[in-house]
Tab-separated table of C-alpha atoms and ligand atoms in Angstrom:
chain	number	residue	atom	x	y	z
A	62	MET	CA	-106.603	58.078	25.970
A	63	SER	CA	-109.992	56.571	26.436
A	64	HIS	CA	-111.584	59.827	25.356
A	65	TYR	CA	-110.811	58.980	21.762
A	66	VAL	CA	-112.033	56.116	19.642
A	67	PRO	CA	-109.394	54.585	17.272
A	68	VAL	CA	-110.531	54.154	13.683
A	69	ILE	CA	-108.527	51.697	11.595
A	70	GLY	CA	-108.742	50.660	7.968
A	71	LEU	CA	-106.381	48.191	6.267
A	72	GLU	CA	-105.041	47.723	2.800
A	73	ILE	CA	-103.737	44.179	2.443
A	74	HIS	CA	-101.592	43.114	-0.408
A	75	ALA	CA	-101.700	39.383	-1.038
A	76	GLN	CA	-99.510	37.737	-3.717
A	77	LEU	CA	-101.574	35.628	-6.015
A	78	LEU	CA	-100.501	31.983	-6.508
A	79	THR	CA	-99.639	32.242	-10.183
A	80	LYS	CA	-96.455	30.572	-11.507
A	81	THR	CA	-95.691	33.599	-13.699
A	82	LYS	CA	-96.023	37.292	-13.410
A	83	ILE	CA	-99.163	39.269	-14.230
A	84	PHE	CA	-98.200	40.670	-17.647
A	85	CYS	CA	-95.274	38.521	-18.793
A	86	SER	CA	-94.001	34.919	-18.486
A	87	CYS	CA	-91.223	35.592	-15.909
A	88	GLU	CA	-91.455	33.246	-12.873
A	89	VAL	CA	-92.533	34.646	-9.509
A	90	ASP	CA	-90.451	32.394	-7.090
A	91	PHE	CA	-89.510	33.789	-3.779
A	92	GLY	CA	-85.747	34.406	-3.015
A	93	GLY	CA	-82.972	33.578	-5.510
A	94	GLU	CA	-80.481	35.787	-7.208
A	95	GLN	CA	-81.398	39.344	-7.864
A	96	ASN	CA	-82.544	40.596	-11.288
A	97	THR	CA	-82.638	37.101	-12.815
A	98	ARG	CA	-86.359	36.870	-13.243
A	99	CYS	CA	-87.016	40.025	-15.363
A	100	CYS	CA	-87.693	40.677	-19.005
A	101	PRO	CA	-88.300	43.800	-21.174
A	102	VAL	CA	-92.045	43.718	-20.226
A	103	CYS	CA	-91.755	43.624	-16.422
A	104	ILE	CA	-88.907	46.192	-16.346
A	105	GLY	CA	-90.923	48.412	-18.630
A	106	LEU	CA	-88.718	48.915	-21.668
A	107	PRO	CA	-90.265	51.039	-24.315
A	108	GLY	CA	-92.200	49.304	-27.011
A	109	THR	CA	-93.121	46.281	-24.892
A	110	LEU	CA	-96.694	45.232	-24.459
A	111	PRO	CA	-98.265	43.581	-21.378
A	112	VAL	CA	-100.514	40.562	-21.734
A	113	LEU	CA	-102.847	39.914	-18.822
A	114	ASN	CA	-102.372	36.525	-17.125
A	115	LYS	CA	-105.705	34.726	-17.258
A	116	GLN	CA	-104.982	32.945	-13.964
A	117	VAL	CA	-104.848	36.400	-12.229
A	118	VAL	CA	-108.426	37.053	-13.275
A	119	LYS	CA	-109.508	33.629	-12.118
A	120	TYR	CA	-107.882	34.157	-8.652
A	121	GLY	CA	-109.562	37.521	-8.478
A	122	VAL	CA	-112.987	35.851	-8.959
A	123	LYS	CA	-112.087	33.169	-6.421
A	124	ALA	CA	-111.009	35.846	-3.908
A	125	ALA	CA	-114.295	37.655	-4.431
A	126	LEU	CA	-116.220	34.459	-3.606
A	127	ALA	CA	-114.050	33.604	-0.628
A	128	LEU	CA	-114.230	37.111	0.836
A	129	ASN	CA	-118.018	37.450	0.396
A	130	CYS	CA	-117.538	40.182	-2.174
A	131	GLY	CA	-119.421	40.813	-5.409
A	132	VAL	CA	-117.622	39.871	-8.571
A	133	GLY	CA	-116.811	42.887	-10.771
A	134	GLN	CA	-118.052	41.317	-14.019
A	135	TYR	CA	-116.950	44.197	-16.078
A	136	THR	CA	-113.480	44.995	-14.805
A	137	LYS	CA	-111.001	47.469	-16.169
A	138	ILE	CA	-107.228	47.831	-15.886
A	139	ASP	CA	-105.742	51.318	-15.125
A	140	ARG	CA	-102.450	53.052	-14.886
A	141	LYS	CA	-101.394	54.571	-11.570
A	142	ASN	CA	-98.572	57.040	-12.293
A	143	TYR	CA	-95.831	57.744	-9.812
A	144	PHE	CA	-92.104	57.924	-9.912
A	145	TYR	CA	-90.011	55.804	-7.607
A	146	PRO	CA	-86.830	53.878	-8.309
A	147	ASP	CA	-88.485	50.505	-7.490
A	148	LEU	CA	-90.936	51.086	-10.407
A	149	PRO	CA	-88.999	51.241	-13.662
A	150	LYS	CA	-91.986	52.046	-15.864
A	151	ALA	CA	-92.859	55.012	-13.643
A	152	TYR	CA	-96.421	53.775	-13.541
A	153	GLN	CA	-98.045	50.744	-11.917
A	154	ILE	CA	-100.707	48.772	-13.741
A	155	SER	CA	-103.485	48.500	-11.283
A	156	GLN	CA	-107.294	49.009	-11.152
A	157	PHE	CA	-109.134	52.132	-10.235
A	158	ASP	CA	-112.835	52.449	-10.518
A	159	LEU	CA	-113.950	49.022	-11.748
A	160	PRO	CA	-112.112	46.509	-9.581
A	161	ILE	CA	-112.506	42.733	-9.786
A	162	CYS	CA	-113.868	42.354	-6.235
A	163	LYS	CA	-116.743	44.633	-5.249
A	164	ALA	CA	-117.891	45.357	-1.709
A	165	GLY	CA	-118.318	42.658	0.858
A	166	LYS	CA	-117.929	41.881	4.546
A	167	ILE	CA	-116.281	39.229	6.670
A	168	LYS	CA	-116.765	38.173	10.307
A	169	ILE	CA	-113.937	38.396	12.807
A	170	GLU	CA	-113.755	37.081	16.302
A	171	THR	CA	-111.864	38.716	19.199
A	172	ASP	CA	-112.106	38.334	22.998
A	173	ALA	CA	-114.661	41.059	22.832
A	174	GLY	CA	-116.913	38.986	20.569
A	175	GLU	CA	-117.898	38.804	16.872
A	176	LYS	CA	-117.893	41.700	14.549
A	177	TYR	CA	-118.268	42.289	10.813
A	178	ILE	CA	-115.641	44.238	8.932
A	179	ARG	CA	-116.680	45.539	5.553
A	180	ILE	CA	-114.444	45.268	2.582
A	181	HIS	CA	-114.645	48.288	0.277
A	182	HIS	CA	-113.297	46.444	-2.711
A	183	ALA	CA	-110.254	44.426	-3.870
A	184	HIS	CA	-108.322	44.922	-7.044
A	185	ILE	CA	-105.484	43.196	-8.913
A	186	GLU	CA	-102.248	44.980	-9.622
A	187	GLU	CA	-98.579	44.371	-10.277
A	188	ASP	CA	-96.035	44.557	-7.486
A	189	ALA	CA	-93.009	46.912	-7.645
A	190	GLY	CA	-89.379	45.951	-7.309
A	191	LYS	CA	-87.366	45.866	-4.079
A	192	LEU	CA	-84.856	48.458	-3.037
A	193	ILE	CA	-81.919	47.408	-0.872
A	194	HIS	CA	-80.517	50.301	1.112
A	195	ASP	CA	-78.147	48.808	3.643
A	196	GLN	CA	-75.691	46.659	1.676
A	197	ILE	CA	-73.390	49.357	0.224
A	198	GLU	CA	-72.875	52.651	1.915
A	199	ASN	CA	-74.541	55.689	0.284
A	200	THR	CA	-75.965	53.409	-2.420
A	201	SER	CA	-79.329	51.890	-2.947
A	202	LEU	CA	-79.592	48.730	-5.028
A	203	ALA	CA	-82.723	47.737	-7.029
A	204	ASP	CA	-83.909	44.196	-7.441
A	205	TYR	CA	-86.592	43.926	-10.123
A	206	ASN	CA	-87.498	40.280	-9.677
A	207	ARG	CA	-90.603	41.331	-7.825
A	208	CYS	CA	-91.714	43.800	-10.537
A	209	GLY	CA	-94.903	42.440	-12.140
A	210	VAL	CA	-95.664	39.851	-9.440
A	211	PRO	CA	-99.477	39.739	-9.245
A	212	LEU	CA	-101.101	41.146	-6.169
A	213	LEU	CA	-104.576	41.387	-4.899
A	214	GLU	CA	-105.059	44.554	-2.729
A	215	ILE	CA	-107.883	44.206	-0.372
A	216	VAL	CA	-109.149	47.525	0.978
A	217	SER	CA	-111.217	47.441	4.089
A	218	GLU	CA	-113.641	50.072	5.347
A	219	PRO	CA	-112.401	51.856	8.444
A	220	ASP	CA	-114.329	49.444	10.677
A	221	MET	CA	-111.721	48.335	13.148
A	222	SER	CA	-111.152	50.063	16.478
A	223	SER	CA	-108.233	48.327	18.011
A	224	ALA	CA	-104.884	46.537	17.102
A	225	GLU	CA	-106.521	43.284	18.199
A	226	GLU	CA	-109.341	43.653	15.679
A	227	ALA	CA	-106.871	44.516	12.916
A	228	ARG	CA	-104.853	41.375	13.799
A	229	ALA	CA	-108.001	39.236	13.748
A	230	TYR	CA	-109.096	40.812	10.434
A	231	ILE	CA	-105.678	40.041	8.809
A	232	GLU	CA	-105.744	36.468	10.064
A	233	LYS	CA	-109.287	36.009	8.813
A	234	VAL	CA	-108.522	37.443	5.319
A	235	ALA	CA	-105.285	35.283	5.215
A	236	GLY	CA	-107.256	32.193	6.210
A	237	LEU	CA	-109.964	32.751	3.623
A	238	LEU	CA	-107.483	33.327	0.763
A	239	GLN	CA	-105.186	30.420	1.789
A	240	TYR	CA	-108.094	27.999	1.932
A	241	ALA	CA	-109.473	29.238	-1.426
A	242	ASP	CA	-106.028	28.487	-2.959
A	243	VAL	CA	-105.638	32.144	-3.991
A	244	SER	CA	-102.543	33.081	-1.931
A	245	LEU	CA	-100.031	31.554	0.467
A	246	CYS	CA	-100.389	34.652	2.557
A	247	ARG	CA	-97.021	34.181	4.286
A	248	MET	CA	-96.033	37.468	5.884
A	249	GLU	CA	-92.494	36.231	6.580
A	250	GLU	CA	-91.950	35.680	2.821
A	251	GLY	CA	-93.721	38.847	1.780
A	252	SER	CA	-96.721	37.221	0.218
A	253	LEU	CA	-98.907	39.163	2.557
A	254	ARG	CA	-98.215	42.776	3.473
A	255	ALA	CA	-100.402	45.373	4.986
A	256	ASP	CA	-100.659	49.139	5.041
A	257	VAL	CA	-102.484	50.388	8.124
A	258	ASN	CA	-104.551	53.596	8.308
A	259	VAL	CA	-105.226	55.008	11.805
A	260	SER	CA	-107.128	57.968	13.018
A	261	LEU	CA	-108.748	58.987	16.182
A	262	LYS	CA	-112.162	60.585	16.836
A	263	ARG	CA	-114.264	61.625	19.791
A	264	PRO	CA	-116.901	59.056	20.663
A	265	GLU	CA	-119.786	61.408	19.904
A	266	SER	CA	-118.326	62.531	16.556
A	267	ILE	CA	-119.715	61.178	13.390
A	268	GLN	CA	-116.949	62.579	11.254
A	269	LEU	CA	-113.742	60.595	11.040
A	270	GLY	CA	-110.529	62.292	12.121
A	271	THR	CA	-107.401	62.775	9.916
A	272	LYS	CA	-105.775	59.506	9.157
A	273	VAL	CA	-102.182	58.465	8.933
A	274	GLU	CA	-101.100	55.631	6.816
A	275	ILE	CA	-98.259	53.301	7.934
A	276	LYS	CA	-96.774	51.562	4.958
A	277	ASN	CA	-95.543	48.079	4.276
A	278	LEU	CA	-95.784	46.273	7.594
A	279	ASN	CA	-94.668	42.643	7.291
A	280	SER	CA	-95.466	40.916	10.539
A	281	LEU	CA	-98.514	40.746	12.720
A	282	LYS	CA	-96.373	41.813	15.619
A	283	ALA	CA	-95.185	44.945	13.817
A	284	ILE	CA	-98.783	45.777	12.838
A	285	VAL	CA	-99.991	45.550	16.449
A	286	ARG	CA	-97.125	47.512	17.760
A	287	ALA	CA	-97.469	50.217	14.976
A	288	ILE	CA	-101.152	50.683	15.625
A	289	ASP	CA	-100.717	50.917	19.363
A	290	TYR	CA	-97.907	53.426	19.005
A	291	GLU	CA	-99.874	55.529	16.547
A	292	ILE	CA	-102.977	55.596	18.734
A	293	GLU	CA	-100.878	56.940	21.547
A	294	ARG	CA	-98.988	59.428	19.368
A	295	GLN	CA	-102.080	60.883	17.858
A	296	GLY	CA	-103.842	60.996	21.287
A	297	LYS	CA	-101.030	63.100	22.626
A	298	ILE	CA	-101.210	65.513	19.666
A	299	LEU	CA	-105.003	65.962	20.061
A	300	ASP	CA	-104.626	66.339	23.809
A	301	ALA	CA	-102.177	69.162	23.238
A	302	GLY	CA	-104.841	70.861	21.024
A	303	ASP	CA	-102.810	70.273	17.869
A	304	VAL	CA	-104.003	68.665	14.643
A	305	VAL	CA	-102.798	65.368	13.125
A	306	VAL	CA	-101.095	65.806	9.702
A	307	GLN	CA	-102.266	63.467	6.969
A	308	GLU	CA	-99.223	61.640	5.904
A	309	THR	CA	-97.508	58.387	5.198
A	310	ARG	CA	-95.346	56.966	7.961
A	311	LYS	CA	-93.131	53.955	8.341
A	312	PHE	CA	-92.685	51.732	11.326
A	313	ASN	CA	-89.229	51.528	12.849
A	314	ASP	CA	-89.040	48.035	14.298
A	315	ASN	CA	-85.967	48.604	16.319
A	316	ARG	CA	-87.291	51.617	18.091
A	317	GLY	CA	-90.921	50.613	18.049
A	318	ILE	CA	-92.123	53.993	16.713
A	319	THR	CA	-93.561	55.339	13.465
A	320	GLN	CA	-91.711	58.012	11.492
A	321	SER	CA	-92.874	60.402	8.816
A	322	MET	CA	-92.055	59.364	5.214
A	323	ARG	CA	-93.949	61.821	3.037
A	324	SER	CA	-97.187	63.784	2.930
A	325	LYS	CA	-99.946	61.657	1.527
A	326	GLU	CA	-100.738	61.693	-2.239
A	327	ASN	CA	-104.293	61.944	-3.351
A	328	ALA	CA	-105.850	59.923	-6.113
A	329	ASP	CA	-105.441	62.869	-8.530
A	330	ASP	CA	-101.749	62.899	-7.822
A	331	TYR	CA	-101.554	59.455	-9.435
A	332	ARG	CA	-103.228	60.725	-12.581
A	333	TYR	CA	-105.091	57.465	-13.038
A	334	PHE	CA	-106.240	56.607	-16.491
A	335	LYS	CA	-107.383	53.508	-18.366
A	336	GLU	CA	-104.480	51.318	-19.331
A	337	PRO	CA	-104.502	51.607	-23.105
A	338	ASP	CA	-102.588	48.397	-23.712
A	339	ILE	CA	-105.106	46.096	-21.999
A	340	ILE	CA	-108.782	45.804	-22.894
A	341	PRO	CA	-111.398	45.541	-20.099
A	342	VAL	CA	-112.257	42.031	-18.969
A	343	VAL	CA	-115.794	40.695	-18.989
A	344	ILE	CA	-116.588	37.815	-16.736
A	345	SER	CA	-119.767	35.928	-17.597
A	346	ASP	CA	-122.179	34.337	-15.119
A	347	ASP	CA	-121.160	30.938	-16.512
A	348	GLU	CA	-117.523	31.482	-15.766
A	349	ILE	CA	-118.377	32.571	-12.185
A	350	GLU	CA	-120.547	29.518	-11.808
A	351	LYS	CA	-117.732	27.265	-13.000
A	352	ILE	CA	-115.230	28.752	-10.561
A	353	LYS	CA	-117.772	28.500	-7.792
A	354	ASN	CA	-118.063	24.784	-8.447
A	355	GLU	CA	-114.299	24.386	-8.352
A	356	MET	CA	-113.941	26.251	-5.032
A	357	PRO	CA	-112.200	24.128	-2.361
A	358	ILE	CA	-113.729	23.715	0.992
A	359	LEU	CA	-113.216	27.028	2.839
A	360	ILE	CA	-111.992	27.604	6.319
A	361	ASP	CA	-115.415	28.270	7.935
A	362	GLU	CA	-116.759	24.962	6.629
A	363	ARG	CA	-113.703	23.193	8.046
A	364	VAL	CA	-114.238	24.723	11.432
A	365	ASP	CA	-117.865	23.573	11.335
A	366	THR	CA	-116.884	19.967	10.465
A	367	TYR	CA	-114.233	19.847	13.118
A	368	LEU	CA	-116.501	21.270	15.837
A	369	ASN	CA	-119.743	19.610	15.006
A	370	GLU	CA	-118.950	16.453	13.214
A	371	TYR	CA	-115.629	15.509	14.767
A	372	GLU	CA	-116.546	17.070	18.088
A	373	LEU	CA	-113.086	18.568	18.596
A	374	GLY	CA	-112.498	21.235	21.236
A	375	LYS	CA	-112.622	24.834	20.157
A	376	ALA	CA	-109.050	25.600	21.117
A	377	ASP	CA	-107.764	22.571	19.071
A	378	VAL	CA	-109.895	23.577	16.052
A	379	LYS	CA	-108.387	27.106	16.102
A	380	ILE	CA	-104.971	25.675	16.158
A	381	LEU	CA	-105.694	23.057	13.431
A	382	VAL	CA	-107.103	25.553	10.887
A	383	ALA	CA	-104.542	28.263	11.579
A	384	ASP	CA	-102.197	26.774	8.990
A	385	ARG	CA	-103.840	25.451	5.843
A	386	ALA	CA	-101.156	22.841	5.337
A	387	ILE	CA	-101.727	21.430	8.812
A	388	SER	CA	-105.445	21.270	8.317
A	389	ASP	CA	-104.902	19.487	4.962
A	390	PHE	CA	-102.579	17.006	6.573
A	391	TYR	CA	-104.954	16.347	9.427
A	392	ASN	CA	-107.907	15.811	7.023
A	393	GLU	CA	-105.762	13.263	5.089
A	394	ALA	CA	-104.642	11.501	8.257
A	395	VAL	CA	-108.171	10.993	9.577
A	396	VAL	CA	-109.028	9.251	6.353
A	397	TYR	CA	-106.575	6.518	7.338
A	398	TYR	CA	-107.463	6.507	11.018
A	399	PRO	CA	-110.788	8.096	11.669
A	400	ASN	CA	-110.208	8.519	15.366
A	401	HIS	CA	-110.691	12.275	14.939
A	402	LYS	CA	-109.908	13.324	18.508
A	403	ALA	CA	-106.777	11.139	18.879
A	404	VAL	CA	-105.294	12.326	15.597
A	405	ALA	CA	-106.121	15.989	16.378
A	406	ASN	CA	-104.439	15.622	19.787
A	407	PHE	CA	-101.346	14.118	18.249
A	408	VAL	CA	-101.179	16.931	15.638
A	409	VAL	CA	-101.699	19.728	18.118
A	410	VAL	CA	-99.473	18.349	20.962
A	411	GLU	CA	-96.707	16.392	19.150
A	412	LEU	CA	-96.397	17.478	15.509
A	413	LEU	CA	-96.945	21.186	15.987
A	414	LYS	CA	-94.144	21.282	18.525
A	415	TYR	CA	-91.709	20.760	15.693
A	416	ILE	CA	-93.379	23.280	13.473
A	417	ASN	CA	-93.625	25.898	16.245
A	418	GLU	CA	-89.990	25.397	17.011
A	419	GLY	CA	-89.198	26.007	13.331
A	420	GLU	CA	-87.804	22.551	12.747
A	421	LEU	CA	-90.482	21.640	10.276
A	422	LYS	CA	-92.721	23.578	7.876
A	423	GLY	CA	-96.351	22.739	7.677
A	424	ASP	CA	-96.138	22.177	3.944
A	425	GLU	CA	-92.847	20.163	4.126
A	426	ILE	CA	-93.690	17.330	6.443
A	427	PRO	CA	-91.185	14.492	5.622
A	428	PHE	CA	-93.641	11.663	6.224
A	429	THR	CA	-97.104	10.908	4.788
A	430	ALA	CA	-100.383	11.443	6.522
A	431	GLU	CA	-100.880	7.665	6.329
A	432	GLU	CA	-97.730	7.040	8.259
A	433	PHE	CA	-98.680	9.627	10.842
A	434	ALA	CA	-102.100	8.073	11.184
A	435	THR	CA	-100.479	4.668	11.685
A	436	LEU	CA	-98.364	6.042	14.545
A	437	VAL	CA	-101.462	7.478	16.214
A	438	LYS	CA	-103.217	4.229	15.754
A	439	MET	CA	-100.337	2.241	17.242
A	440	THR	CA	-100.355	4.492	20.235
A	441	GLU	CA	-104.121	4.268	20.719
A	442	GLU	CA	-104.039	0.480	20.415
A	443	GLU	CA	-101.136	0.426	22.818
A	444	VAL	CA	-98.807	-1.296	20.372
A	445	VAL	CA	-96.312	1.363	21.530
A	446	ASN	CA	-96.632	3.658	24.559
A	447	ARG	CA	-96.974	7.391	24.262
A	448	ASN	CA	-93.464	8.238	25.225
A	449	ASN	CA	-92.026	5.919	22.670
A	450	ALA	CA	-94.509	7.206	20.078
A	451	LYS	CA	-92.922	10.650	20.622
A	452	ALA	CA	-89.538	9.154	20.046
A	453	ILE	CA	-90.779	7.445	16.899
A	454	LEU	CA	-92.180	10.723	15.575
A	455	LYS	CA	-88.789	12.333	16.055
A	456	LEU	CA	-87.121	9.466	14.149
A	457	MET	CA	-89.815	9.697	11.384
A	458	ILE	CA	-88.602	13.265	10.940
A	459	ASP	CA	-84.903	12.510	11.141
A	460	ASP	CA	-84.593	9.166	9.507
A	461	LYS	CA	-87.656	9.237	7.266
A	462	LYS	CA	-88.630	5.588	8.014
A	463	ALA	CA	-92.066	4.206	8.547
A	464	PRO	CA	-93.306	4.080	12.231
A	465	GLN	CA	-93.720	0.265	12.246
A	466	VAL	CA	-90.113	-0.114	11.101
A	467	ILE	CA	-88.778	2.309	13.660
A	468	ALA	CA	-90.813	0.694	16.500
A	469	LYS	CA	-89.378	-2.631	15.644
A	470	GLU	CA	-85.755	-1.451	15.247
A	471	GLN	CA	-85.853	0.512	18.490
A	472	GLY	CA	-87.481	-2.322	20.455
A	473	PHE	CA	-90.476	-0.067	21.198
A	474	LEU	CA	-93.106	-2.622	20.421
A	475	MET	CA	-95.140	-3.633	23.366
A	476	ASN	CA	-94.489	-7.258	24.231
A	477	SER	CA	-97.621	-9.250	23.596
A	478	ASP	CA	-95.640	-12.357	24.412
A	479	THR	CA	-96.146	-12.499	28.243
A	480	SER	CA	-93.232	-14.783	29.021
A	481	ALA	CA	-90.712	-11.937	29.019
A	482	ILE	CA	-93.081	-9.967	31.306
A	483	ASN	CA	-93.507	-12.993	33.549
A	484	GLU	CA	-89.746	-13.321	33.926
A	485	VAL	CA	-89.377	-9.715	34.961
A	486	VAL	CA	-92.232	-9.901	37.404
A	487	ILE	CA	-90.760	-12.951	39.057
A	488	GLY	CA	-87.385	-11.192	39.232
A	489	VAL	CA	-88.864	-8.132	40.923
A	490	VAL	CA	-90.925	-10.157	43.430
A	491	ASP	CA	-87.784	-12.078	44.296
A	492	GLU	CA	-85.628	-9.048	44.713
A	493	PHE	CA	-88.029	-6.871	46.714
A	494	LYS	CA	-89.107	-9.425	49.347
A	495	GLU	CA	-89.643	-6.813	52.033
A	496	GLU	CA	-91.878	-4.723	49.842
A	497	VAL	CA	-93.870	-7.711	48.794
A	498	GLU	CA	-94.360	-8.694	52.448
A	499	GLY	CA	-95.386	-5.162	53.242
A	500	TYR	CA	-97.900	-5.198	50.466
A	501	LEU	CA	-99.373	-8.466	51.451
A	502	ALA	CA	-99.599	-7.152	55.025
A	503	GLY	CA	-101.934	-4.407	53.777
A	504	LYS	CA	-99.716	-1.603	52.579
A	505	ASP	CA	-101.495	-1.150	49.271
A	506	LYS	CA	-99.242	1.690	48.276
A	507	LEU	CA	-96.371	-0.689	47.755
A	508	PHE	CA	-98.085	-2.071	44.624
A	509	GLY	CA	-97.149	1.052	42.804
A	510	PHE	CA	-93.539	0.641	43.749
A	511	LEU	CA	-93.417	-2.962	42.454
A	512	MET	CA	-95.244	-2.022	39.341
A	513	GLY	CA	-92.717	0.806	38.799
A	514	GLN	CA	-89.846	-1.650	39.173
A	515	CYS	CA	-91.350	-3.939	36.534
A	516	THR	CA	-92.120	-1.122	34.115
A	517	LYS	CA	-88.590	0.260	34.480
A	518	ARG	CA	-87.045	-3.102	33.569
A	519	LEU	CA	-89.354	-3.525	30.624
A	520	ALA	CA	-88.465	0.000	29.466
A	521	GLY	CA	-91.635	0.739	27.688
A	522	ARG	CA	-91.660	-2.473	25.786
A	523	ALA	CA	-94.680	-3.904	27.471
A	524	ASN	CA	-98.256	-2.730	27.873
A	525	PRO	CA	-98.708	-1.489	31.406
A	526	LYS	CA	-102.070	-3.118	31.652
A	527	THR	CA	-100.576	-6.541	30.847
A	528	ILE	CA	-97.781	-6.012	33.477
A	529	LYS	CA	-100.352	-4.968	36.019
A	530	GLY	CA	-102.410	-8.125	35.364
A	531	ILE	CA	-99.400	-10.419	35.668
A	532	LEU	CA	-98.101	-8.714	38.818
A	533	GLU	CA	-101.481	-8.848	40.459
A	534	GLU	CA	-101.823	-12.505	39.689
A	535	LYS	CA	-98.417	-13.331	41.067
A	536	LEU	CA	-99.060	-11.391	44.324
A	537	ASN	CA	-102.518	-13.028	44.703
A	538	LYS	CA	-100.917	-16.430	44.366
A	539	LEU	CA	-98.355	-15.487	47.102
A	540	ARG	CA	-101.236	-14.303	49.346
A	541	CYS	CA	-103.079	-17.609	48.929
A	542	SER	CA	-99.949	-19.604	49.713
A	543	LEU	CA	-99.531	-17.556	52.971
A	544	LYS	CA	-102.998	-18.560	54.175
B	112	LIG	P1	-107.011	57.340	0.291
B	112	LIG	O1	-107.927	58.154	-0.581
B	112	LIG	O2	-106.154	58.176	1.187
B	112	LIG	O3	-106.389	56.268	-0.381
B	112	LIG	P2	-109.221	55.766	1.068
B	112	LIG	O4	-110.553	56.342	1.391
B	112	LIG	O5	-109.068	55.114	-0.319
B	112	LIG	O6	-108.054	56.790	1.353
B	112	LIG	O7	-108.929	54.669	2.158
B	112	LIG	C1	-107.771	53.975	2.237
B	112	LIG	C2	-107.819	53.137	3.521
B	112	LIG	O8	-107.902	53.997	4.600
B	112	LIG	C3	-109.059	52.239	3.639
B	112	LIG	O9	-108.682	50.993	4.189
B	112	LIG	C4	-109.908	52.994	4.555
B	112	LIG	O10	-110.704	52.142	5.315
B	112	LIG	C5	-108.963	53.673	5.435
B	112	LIG	N1	-109.454	54.934	6.010
B	112	LIG	C6	-110.140	55.905	5.337
B	112	LIG	N2	-110.361	56.955	6.120
B	112	LIG	C7	-109.915	56.664	7.340
B	112	LIG	C8	-109.828	57.275	8.610
B	112	LIG	N3	-110.355	58.533	8.771
B	112	LIG	N4	-109.225	56.661	9.652
B	112	LIG	C9	-108.704	55.511	9.484
B	112	LIG	N5	-108.763	54.815	8.296
B	112	LIG	C10	-109.271	55.363	7.235
B	113	LIG	ZN1	-90.978	39.697	-17.174
B	114	LIG	MG1	-107.593	55.064	-1.843
């Protein structure tokens, strides 16, 4: 298939972080009972009038700034007409020719290196409802809770040429929007969805081939699989001397294939026209400046701080910033204990284990960053050993107690009082006379054995360095007394 170059463009839908819908005051929460968060406006009853949510405009500007796009300072709202049962008004309020985010570009990184992907534009629009096809036989159910949920649709130029690049692009866009506080971008909850456009062309050809659009992909895995499948399918068609039909396809996750849905509509099929119920929005330079000043620290700046100021490893940095909530948590923890590397290591190795296994969510960590920092500090200062620190972390999750309290209750505190250690060392030296003699006769390896016996008896309650010191002292005394 190497005689074709894949050409890929993405349309990403990100749900904006408003509390209420784009044109009414219904709430936008995820989940919950069907058709309980609707009103006459969002289900499009005749005679109702939409009122544009100011926050949506603000998020649009923030998104433009985060995605390195120009801000559409004179931005217009349009009607996109189509009939489908998930859209009770039979038109979607969207934007056509004057979107809120103008062209821009973002940098992605793949194993092959860095690359810029251009963004054509991004516009705000309302989401449609959700159809449920598989609950009752021969019946489709409609849930209109999602109608009117505000979305930002980010349309890329066809600048990607592999599934890997598409994945990197989506991850980058999601990171930028999450860090800008514009969208949660959680694919598993539907707050980020992507339509993928794929075509093939000959390397020497300037003209792009006929594209196929794969709609509504909701996981990175599905996106990668759908693209790879489509590249292969189109390659076979072209190899056979046939032409690719321009159409919309869907991805069948079970079978790992794309299937035709409908032939593709063109813009004129949508009969776009200016939404007569909403006046255009003008965004002044001052307003943009104000939003700029309120912008949180974005992902690239965090990466820079972690790498250059905190001197963390590249791999750890990538993991830390992958989830905004984790990066926030880390930033807070290092305020309490500024040992950047130790805290990063504990987050990446210990905390993320629970998150990756699905036991915890990054934004629902049941202890404070201060408590976490305290635990790392206790470990670094050898107040508890690493193994017990892991056990303490588990108990912080399960019992929601402070690390100092758990350490004390569980007897995990390293004994600073050496009398207990002394006692154990004397006991071991007494019990393992042969090994002690062997050691004194020059078998150095036996020190490790004796040390192990002491550590075992103290069961992580004493600092190994202290044990080692006391054991060495005891053995040296014996050596002297032998002379
Ligand atoms: P349409 O008019 O079908 O909506 P657009 O030109 O608006 O097409 O592009 C929609 C998306 O498809 C964009 O993300 C764009 O990058 C991508 N795209 C356009 N042409 C191609 C092509 N030949 N191959 C792959 N992707 C394409
Ligand atoms: Zn409503
Ligand atoms: Mg288009």
